[in-house]
mmCIF file of C-alpha atoms and ligand atoms in Angstrom:
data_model
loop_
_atom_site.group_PDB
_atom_site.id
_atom_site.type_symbol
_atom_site.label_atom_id
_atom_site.label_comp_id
_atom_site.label_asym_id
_atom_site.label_seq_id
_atom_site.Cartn_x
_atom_site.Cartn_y
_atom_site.Cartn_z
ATOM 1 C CA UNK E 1 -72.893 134.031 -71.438
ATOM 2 C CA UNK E 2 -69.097 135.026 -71.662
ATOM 3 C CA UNK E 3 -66.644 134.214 -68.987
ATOM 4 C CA UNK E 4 -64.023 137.456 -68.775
ATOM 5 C CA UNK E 5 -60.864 136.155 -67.108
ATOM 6 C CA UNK E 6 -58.236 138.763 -65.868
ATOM 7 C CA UNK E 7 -54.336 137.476 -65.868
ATOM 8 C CA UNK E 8 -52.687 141.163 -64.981
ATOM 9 C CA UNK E 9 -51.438 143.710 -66.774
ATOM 10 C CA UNK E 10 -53.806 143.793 -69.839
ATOM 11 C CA UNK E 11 -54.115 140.092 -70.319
ATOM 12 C CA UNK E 12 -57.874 138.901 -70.445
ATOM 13 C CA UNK E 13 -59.468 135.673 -72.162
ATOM 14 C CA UNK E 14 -62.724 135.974 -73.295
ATOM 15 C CA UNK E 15 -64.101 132.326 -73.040
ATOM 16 C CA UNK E 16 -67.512 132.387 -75.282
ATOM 17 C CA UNK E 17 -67.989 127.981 -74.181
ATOM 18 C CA UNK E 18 -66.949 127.437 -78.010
ATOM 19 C CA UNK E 19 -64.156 130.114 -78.340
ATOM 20 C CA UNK E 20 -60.999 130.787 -76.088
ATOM 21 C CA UNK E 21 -60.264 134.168 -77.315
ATOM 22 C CA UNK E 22 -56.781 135.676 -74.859
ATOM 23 C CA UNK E 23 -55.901 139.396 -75.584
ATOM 24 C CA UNK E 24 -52.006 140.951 -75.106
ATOM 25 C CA UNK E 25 -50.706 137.702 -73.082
ATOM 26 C CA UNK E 26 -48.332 139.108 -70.900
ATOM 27 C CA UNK E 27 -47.275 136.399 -68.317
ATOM 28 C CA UNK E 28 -43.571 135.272 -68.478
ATOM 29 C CA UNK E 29 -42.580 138.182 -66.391
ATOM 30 C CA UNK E 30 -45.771 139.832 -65.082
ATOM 31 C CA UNK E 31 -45.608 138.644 -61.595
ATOM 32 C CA UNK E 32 -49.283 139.017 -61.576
ATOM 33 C CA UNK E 33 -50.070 136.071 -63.538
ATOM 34 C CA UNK E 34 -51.871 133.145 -62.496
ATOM 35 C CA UNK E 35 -50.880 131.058 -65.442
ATOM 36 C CA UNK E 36 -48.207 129.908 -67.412
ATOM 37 C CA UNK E 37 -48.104 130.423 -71.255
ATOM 38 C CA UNK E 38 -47.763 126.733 -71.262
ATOM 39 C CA UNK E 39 -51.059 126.007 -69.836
ATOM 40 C CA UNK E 40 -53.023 128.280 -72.071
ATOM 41 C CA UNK E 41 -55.515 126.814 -74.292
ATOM 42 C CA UNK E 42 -56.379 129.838 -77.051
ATOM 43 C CA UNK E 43 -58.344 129.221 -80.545
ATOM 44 C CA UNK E 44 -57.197 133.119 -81.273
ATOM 45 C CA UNK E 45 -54.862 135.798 -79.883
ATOM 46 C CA UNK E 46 -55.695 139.038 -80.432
ATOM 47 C CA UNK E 47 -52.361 142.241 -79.915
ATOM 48 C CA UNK E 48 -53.034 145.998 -79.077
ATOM 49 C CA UNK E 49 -49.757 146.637 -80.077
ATOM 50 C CA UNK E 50 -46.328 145.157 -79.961
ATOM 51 C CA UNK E 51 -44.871 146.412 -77.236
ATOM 52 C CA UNK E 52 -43.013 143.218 -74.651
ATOM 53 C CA UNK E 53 -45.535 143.533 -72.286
ATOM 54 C CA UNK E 54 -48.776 142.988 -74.386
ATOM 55 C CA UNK E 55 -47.143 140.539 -77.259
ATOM 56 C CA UNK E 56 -45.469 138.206 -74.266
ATOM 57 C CA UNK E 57 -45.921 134.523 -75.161
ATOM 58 C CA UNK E 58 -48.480 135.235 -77.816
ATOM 59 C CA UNK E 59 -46.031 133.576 -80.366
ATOM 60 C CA UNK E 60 -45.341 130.626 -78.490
ATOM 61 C CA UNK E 61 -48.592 130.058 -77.123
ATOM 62 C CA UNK E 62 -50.541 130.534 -81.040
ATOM 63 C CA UNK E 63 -47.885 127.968 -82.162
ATOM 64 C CA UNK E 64 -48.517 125.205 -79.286
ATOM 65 C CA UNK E 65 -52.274 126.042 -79.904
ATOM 66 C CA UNK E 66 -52.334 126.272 -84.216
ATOM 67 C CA UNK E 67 -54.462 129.449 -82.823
ATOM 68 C CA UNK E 68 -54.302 132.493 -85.372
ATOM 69 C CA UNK E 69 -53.126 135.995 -84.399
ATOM 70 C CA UNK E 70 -55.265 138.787 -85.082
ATOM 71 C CA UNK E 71 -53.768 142.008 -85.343
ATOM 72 C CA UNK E 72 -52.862 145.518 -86.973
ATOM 73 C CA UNK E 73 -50.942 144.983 -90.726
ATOM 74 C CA UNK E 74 -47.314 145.211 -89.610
ATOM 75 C CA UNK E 75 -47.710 143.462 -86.511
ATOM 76 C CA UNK E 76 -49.508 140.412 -88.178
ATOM 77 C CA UNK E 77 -47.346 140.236 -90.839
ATOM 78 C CA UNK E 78 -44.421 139.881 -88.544
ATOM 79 C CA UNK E 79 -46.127 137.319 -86.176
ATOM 80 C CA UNK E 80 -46.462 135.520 -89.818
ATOM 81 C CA UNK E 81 -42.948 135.320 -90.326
ATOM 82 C CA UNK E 82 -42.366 133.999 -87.170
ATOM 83 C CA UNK E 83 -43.972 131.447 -87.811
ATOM 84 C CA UNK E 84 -47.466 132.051 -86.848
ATOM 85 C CA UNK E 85 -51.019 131.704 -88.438
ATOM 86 C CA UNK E 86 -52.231 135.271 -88.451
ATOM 87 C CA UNK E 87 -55.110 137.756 -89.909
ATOM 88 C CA UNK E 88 -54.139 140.883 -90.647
ATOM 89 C CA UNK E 89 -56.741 144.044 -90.029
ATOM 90 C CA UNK E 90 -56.069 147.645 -89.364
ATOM 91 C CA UNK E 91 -57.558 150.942 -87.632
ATOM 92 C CA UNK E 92 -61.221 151.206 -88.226
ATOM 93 C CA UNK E 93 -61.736 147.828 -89.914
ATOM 94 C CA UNK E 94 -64.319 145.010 -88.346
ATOM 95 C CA UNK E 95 -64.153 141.245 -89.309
ATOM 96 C CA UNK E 96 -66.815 138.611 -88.658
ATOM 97 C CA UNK E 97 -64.632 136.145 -86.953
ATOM 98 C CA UNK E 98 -66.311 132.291 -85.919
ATOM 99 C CA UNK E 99 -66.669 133.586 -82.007
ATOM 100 C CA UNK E 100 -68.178 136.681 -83.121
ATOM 101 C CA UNK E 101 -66.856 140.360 -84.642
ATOM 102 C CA UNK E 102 -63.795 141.984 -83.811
ATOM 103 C CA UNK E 103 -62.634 145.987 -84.825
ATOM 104 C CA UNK E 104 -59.926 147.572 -83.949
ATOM 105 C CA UNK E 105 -59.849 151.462 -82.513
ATOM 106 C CA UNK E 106 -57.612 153.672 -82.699
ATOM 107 C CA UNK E 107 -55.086 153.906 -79.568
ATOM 108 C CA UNK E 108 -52.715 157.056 -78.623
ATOM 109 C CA UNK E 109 -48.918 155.286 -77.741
ATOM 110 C CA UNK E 110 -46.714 153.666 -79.871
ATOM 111 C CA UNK E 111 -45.925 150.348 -81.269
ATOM 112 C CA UNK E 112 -42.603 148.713 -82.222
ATOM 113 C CA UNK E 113 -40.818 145.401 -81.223
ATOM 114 C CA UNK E 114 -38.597 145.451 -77.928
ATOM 115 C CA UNK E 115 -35.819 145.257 -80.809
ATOM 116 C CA UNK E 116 -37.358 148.405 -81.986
ATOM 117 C CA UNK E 117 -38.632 147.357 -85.212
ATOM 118 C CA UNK E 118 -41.862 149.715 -86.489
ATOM 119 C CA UNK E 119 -45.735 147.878 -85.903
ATOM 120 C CA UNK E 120 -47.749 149.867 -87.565
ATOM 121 C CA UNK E 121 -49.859 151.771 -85.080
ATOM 122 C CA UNK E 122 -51.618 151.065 -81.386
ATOM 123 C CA UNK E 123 -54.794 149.892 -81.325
ATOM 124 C CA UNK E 124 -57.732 149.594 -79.252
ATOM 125 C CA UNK E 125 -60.293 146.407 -79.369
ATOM 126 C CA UNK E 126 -64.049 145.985 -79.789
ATOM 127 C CA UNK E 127 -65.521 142.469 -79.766
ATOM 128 C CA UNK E 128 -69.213 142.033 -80.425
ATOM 129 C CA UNK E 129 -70.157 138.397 -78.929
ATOM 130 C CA UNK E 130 -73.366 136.840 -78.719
ATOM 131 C CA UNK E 131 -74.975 140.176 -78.443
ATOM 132 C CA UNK E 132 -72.476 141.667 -75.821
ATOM 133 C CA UNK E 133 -69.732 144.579 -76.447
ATOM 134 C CA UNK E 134 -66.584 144.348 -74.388
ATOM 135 C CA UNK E 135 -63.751 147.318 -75.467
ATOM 136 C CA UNK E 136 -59.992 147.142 -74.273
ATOM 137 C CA UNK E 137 -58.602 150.036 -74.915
ATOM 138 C CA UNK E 138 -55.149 148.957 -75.070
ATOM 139 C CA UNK E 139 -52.232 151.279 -74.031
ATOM 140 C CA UNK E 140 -53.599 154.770 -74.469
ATOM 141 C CA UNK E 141 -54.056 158.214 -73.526
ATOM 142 C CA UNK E 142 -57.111 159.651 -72.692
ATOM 143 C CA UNK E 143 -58.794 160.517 -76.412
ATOM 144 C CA UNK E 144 -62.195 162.392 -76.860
ATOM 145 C CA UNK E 145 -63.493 159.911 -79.780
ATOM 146 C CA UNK E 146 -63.747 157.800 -76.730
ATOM 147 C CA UNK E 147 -66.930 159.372 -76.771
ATOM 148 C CA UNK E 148 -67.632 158.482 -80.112
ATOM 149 C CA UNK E 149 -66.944 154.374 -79.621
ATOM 150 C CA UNK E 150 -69.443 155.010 -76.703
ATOM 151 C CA UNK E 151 -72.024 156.659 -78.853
ATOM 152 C CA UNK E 152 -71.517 153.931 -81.171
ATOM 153 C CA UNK E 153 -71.683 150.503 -79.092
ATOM 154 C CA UNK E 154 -73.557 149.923 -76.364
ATOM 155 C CA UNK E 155 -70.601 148.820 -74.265
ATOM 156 C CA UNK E 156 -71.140 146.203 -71.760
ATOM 157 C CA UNK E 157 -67.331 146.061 -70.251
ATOM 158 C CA UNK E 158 -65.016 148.647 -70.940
ATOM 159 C CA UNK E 159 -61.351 147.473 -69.536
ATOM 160 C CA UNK E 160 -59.324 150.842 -69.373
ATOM 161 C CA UNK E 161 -55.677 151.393 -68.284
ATOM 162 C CA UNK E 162 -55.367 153.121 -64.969
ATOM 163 C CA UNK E 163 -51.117 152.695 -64.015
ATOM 164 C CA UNK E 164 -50.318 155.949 -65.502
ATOM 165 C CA UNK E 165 -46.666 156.690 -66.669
ATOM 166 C CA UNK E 166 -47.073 154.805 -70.214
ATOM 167 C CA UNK E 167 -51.007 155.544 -70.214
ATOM 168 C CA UNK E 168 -53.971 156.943 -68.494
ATOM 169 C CA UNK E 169 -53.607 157.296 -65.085
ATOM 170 C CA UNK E 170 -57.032 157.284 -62.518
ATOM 171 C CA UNK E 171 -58.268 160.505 -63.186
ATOM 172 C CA UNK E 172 -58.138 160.324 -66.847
ATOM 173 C CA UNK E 173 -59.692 156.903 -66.935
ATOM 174 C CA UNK E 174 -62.559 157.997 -65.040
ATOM 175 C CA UNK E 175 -63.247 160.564 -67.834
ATOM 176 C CA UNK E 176 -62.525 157.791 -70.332
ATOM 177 C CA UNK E 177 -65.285 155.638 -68.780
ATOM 178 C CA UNK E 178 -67.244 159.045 -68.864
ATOM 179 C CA UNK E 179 -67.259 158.853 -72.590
ATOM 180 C CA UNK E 180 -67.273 155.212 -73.387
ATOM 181 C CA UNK E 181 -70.226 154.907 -71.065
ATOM 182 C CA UNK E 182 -70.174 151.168 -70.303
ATOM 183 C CA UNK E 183 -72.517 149.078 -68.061
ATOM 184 C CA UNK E 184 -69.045 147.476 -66.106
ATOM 185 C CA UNK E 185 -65.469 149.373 -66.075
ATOM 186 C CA UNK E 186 -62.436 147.460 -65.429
ATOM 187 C CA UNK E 187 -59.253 148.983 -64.468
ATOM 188 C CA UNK E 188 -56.076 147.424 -66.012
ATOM 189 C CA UNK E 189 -52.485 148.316 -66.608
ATOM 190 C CA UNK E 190 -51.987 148.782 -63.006
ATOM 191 C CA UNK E 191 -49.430 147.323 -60.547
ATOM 192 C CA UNK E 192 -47.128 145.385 -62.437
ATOM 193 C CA UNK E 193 -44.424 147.334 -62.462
ATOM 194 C CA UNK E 194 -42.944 149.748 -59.986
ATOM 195 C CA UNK E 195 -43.861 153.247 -61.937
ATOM 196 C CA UNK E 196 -47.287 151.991 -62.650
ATOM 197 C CA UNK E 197 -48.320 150.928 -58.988
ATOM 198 C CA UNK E 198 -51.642 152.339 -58.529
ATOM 199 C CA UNK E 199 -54.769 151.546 -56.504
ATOM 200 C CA UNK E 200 -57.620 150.256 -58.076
ATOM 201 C CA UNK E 201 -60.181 151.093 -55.360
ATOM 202 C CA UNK E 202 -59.215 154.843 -55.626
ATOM 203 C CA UNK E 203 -60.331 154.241 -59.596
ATOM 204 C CA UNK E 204 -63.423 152.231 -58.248
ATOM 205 C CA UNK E 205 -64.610 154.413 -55.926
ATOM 206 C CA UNK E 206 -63.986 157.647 -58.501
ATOM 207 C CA UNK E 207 -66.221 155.427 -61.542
ATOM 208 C CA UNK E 208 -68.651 155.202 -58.612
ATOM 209 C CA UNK E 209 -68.956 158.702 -58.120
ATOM 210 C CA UNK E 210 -69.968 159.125 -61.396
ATOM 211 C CA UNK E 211 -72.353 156.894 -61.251
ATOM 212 C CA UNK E 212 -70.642 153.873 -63.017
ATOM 213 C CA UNK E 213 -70.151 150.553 -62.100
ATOM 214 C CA UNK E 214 -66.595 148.908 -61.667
ATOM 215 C CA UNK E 215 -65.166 145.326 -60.599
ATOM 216 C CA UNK E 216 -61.278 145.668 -59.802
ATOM 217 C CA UNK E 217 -61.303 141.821 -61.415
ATOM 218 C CA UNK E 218 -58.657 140.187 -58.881
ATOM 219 C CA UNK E 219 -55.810 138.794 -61.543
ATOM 220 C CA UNK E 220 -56.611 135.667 -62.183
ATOM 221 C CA UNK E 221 -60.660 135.409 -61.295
ATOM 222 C CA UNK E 222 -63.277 135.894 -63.686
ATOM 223 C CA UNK E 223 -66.407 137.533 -64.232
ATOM 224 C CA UNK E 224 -69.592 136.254 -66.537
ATOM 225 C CA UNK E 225 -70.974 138.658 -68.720
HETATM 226 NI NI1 NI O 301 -47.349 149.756 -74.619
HETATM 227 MN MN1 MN O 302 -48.090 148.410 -71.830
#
């Protein structure tokens, strides 16, 4: 069983009982957190990309915690210099990490420091866990080889951005969950900022239609997987 916990914006920790895995943690300044960086216990921290709102405390909070960043080259490499433990990966590459096996997608938006510096490119996630697939599909357009990662993985969550403006909005994360065919969507990305205020319902009821499920994951509650 995995505990899926949802801090706003595109924060989530996967919790596997021995693992406390947190993805793009965003909460200094996301006034939907529940938590402060702080109070976060992590044994990894895994990036999309590098943009302010997705790398957030994730320095801070892998030093407090020794935990190790995983990322894309250019991104781990400069978590490395400051100061952190980190693995590097890229695009299209799996590992077999000690909570289970992580691969990064490929992810249409862009990726450089909020000082500007080049990352390397976007990514999306896929983490295979005790026999259950959970994709985030970090900041992105709608792309069709979403189709192809569904084909591919029998997806149990998919968490998709729905705010629109920097990524997908509703319409085109319905027809992402379309193609990446999951058992459970979960809008993210949504509502923390005025330009992406969107409502989640609308998405719910529109997955729905399709014949999908959806949980709109109220920031910080969980769900067990
Ligand atoms: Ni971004
Ligand atoms: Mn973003």
């Amino acid at each position: 069983m995995l505990k899926l916990t949802y801090h706003g914006h595109s924060c989530f920790e996967v919790n596997t009982g021995s693992y406390n895995i947190i993805i793009d943690p965003f909460l200094k300044g996301n006034k939907n957190s529940d938590i402060k960086a702080e109070d976060v216990k992590a044994d990894f921290i895994v990036l999309s990309h590098a943009h302010g709102d997705h790398i957030g405390d994730a320095f801070d909070i892998a030093k407090k915690n020794d935990a190790t960043i995983i990322a894309v080259n250019e991104l781990a490499n400069y978590a490395a210099d400051k100061g952190c433990k980190a693995h590097n990966m890229h695009i299209g590459g799996s590992y077999e990490f000690p909570f289970g096996r992580l691969k990064f997608t490929i992810a249409h938006h862009g990726s450089s420091t909020p000082d500007g510096k080049y990352m390397g490119e976007p990514a999306g996630i896929l983490l295979s866990i005790e026999g259950k697939c959970i994709y985030h599909s970090g900041d992105t357009g709608l792309f069709w080889d979403m189709k192809l990662i569904g084909e591919m993985n029998a997806l149990d969550v998919a968490m998709v951005p729905i705010g629109d403006n920097f990524t997908m909005g509703i319409n085109d994360a319905v027809k992402a969950i379309e193609f990446l065919n999951p058992k459970l969507a979960v809008p993210m990305h949504y509502n923390t900022f005025g330009v992406i205020e969107q409502d989640p319902q609308e998405f719910k009821r529109k997955v729905e239609s399709i014949g999908k499920q959806c949980i709109v994951i109220p920031f910080g509650e969980s769900i067990e997987i």
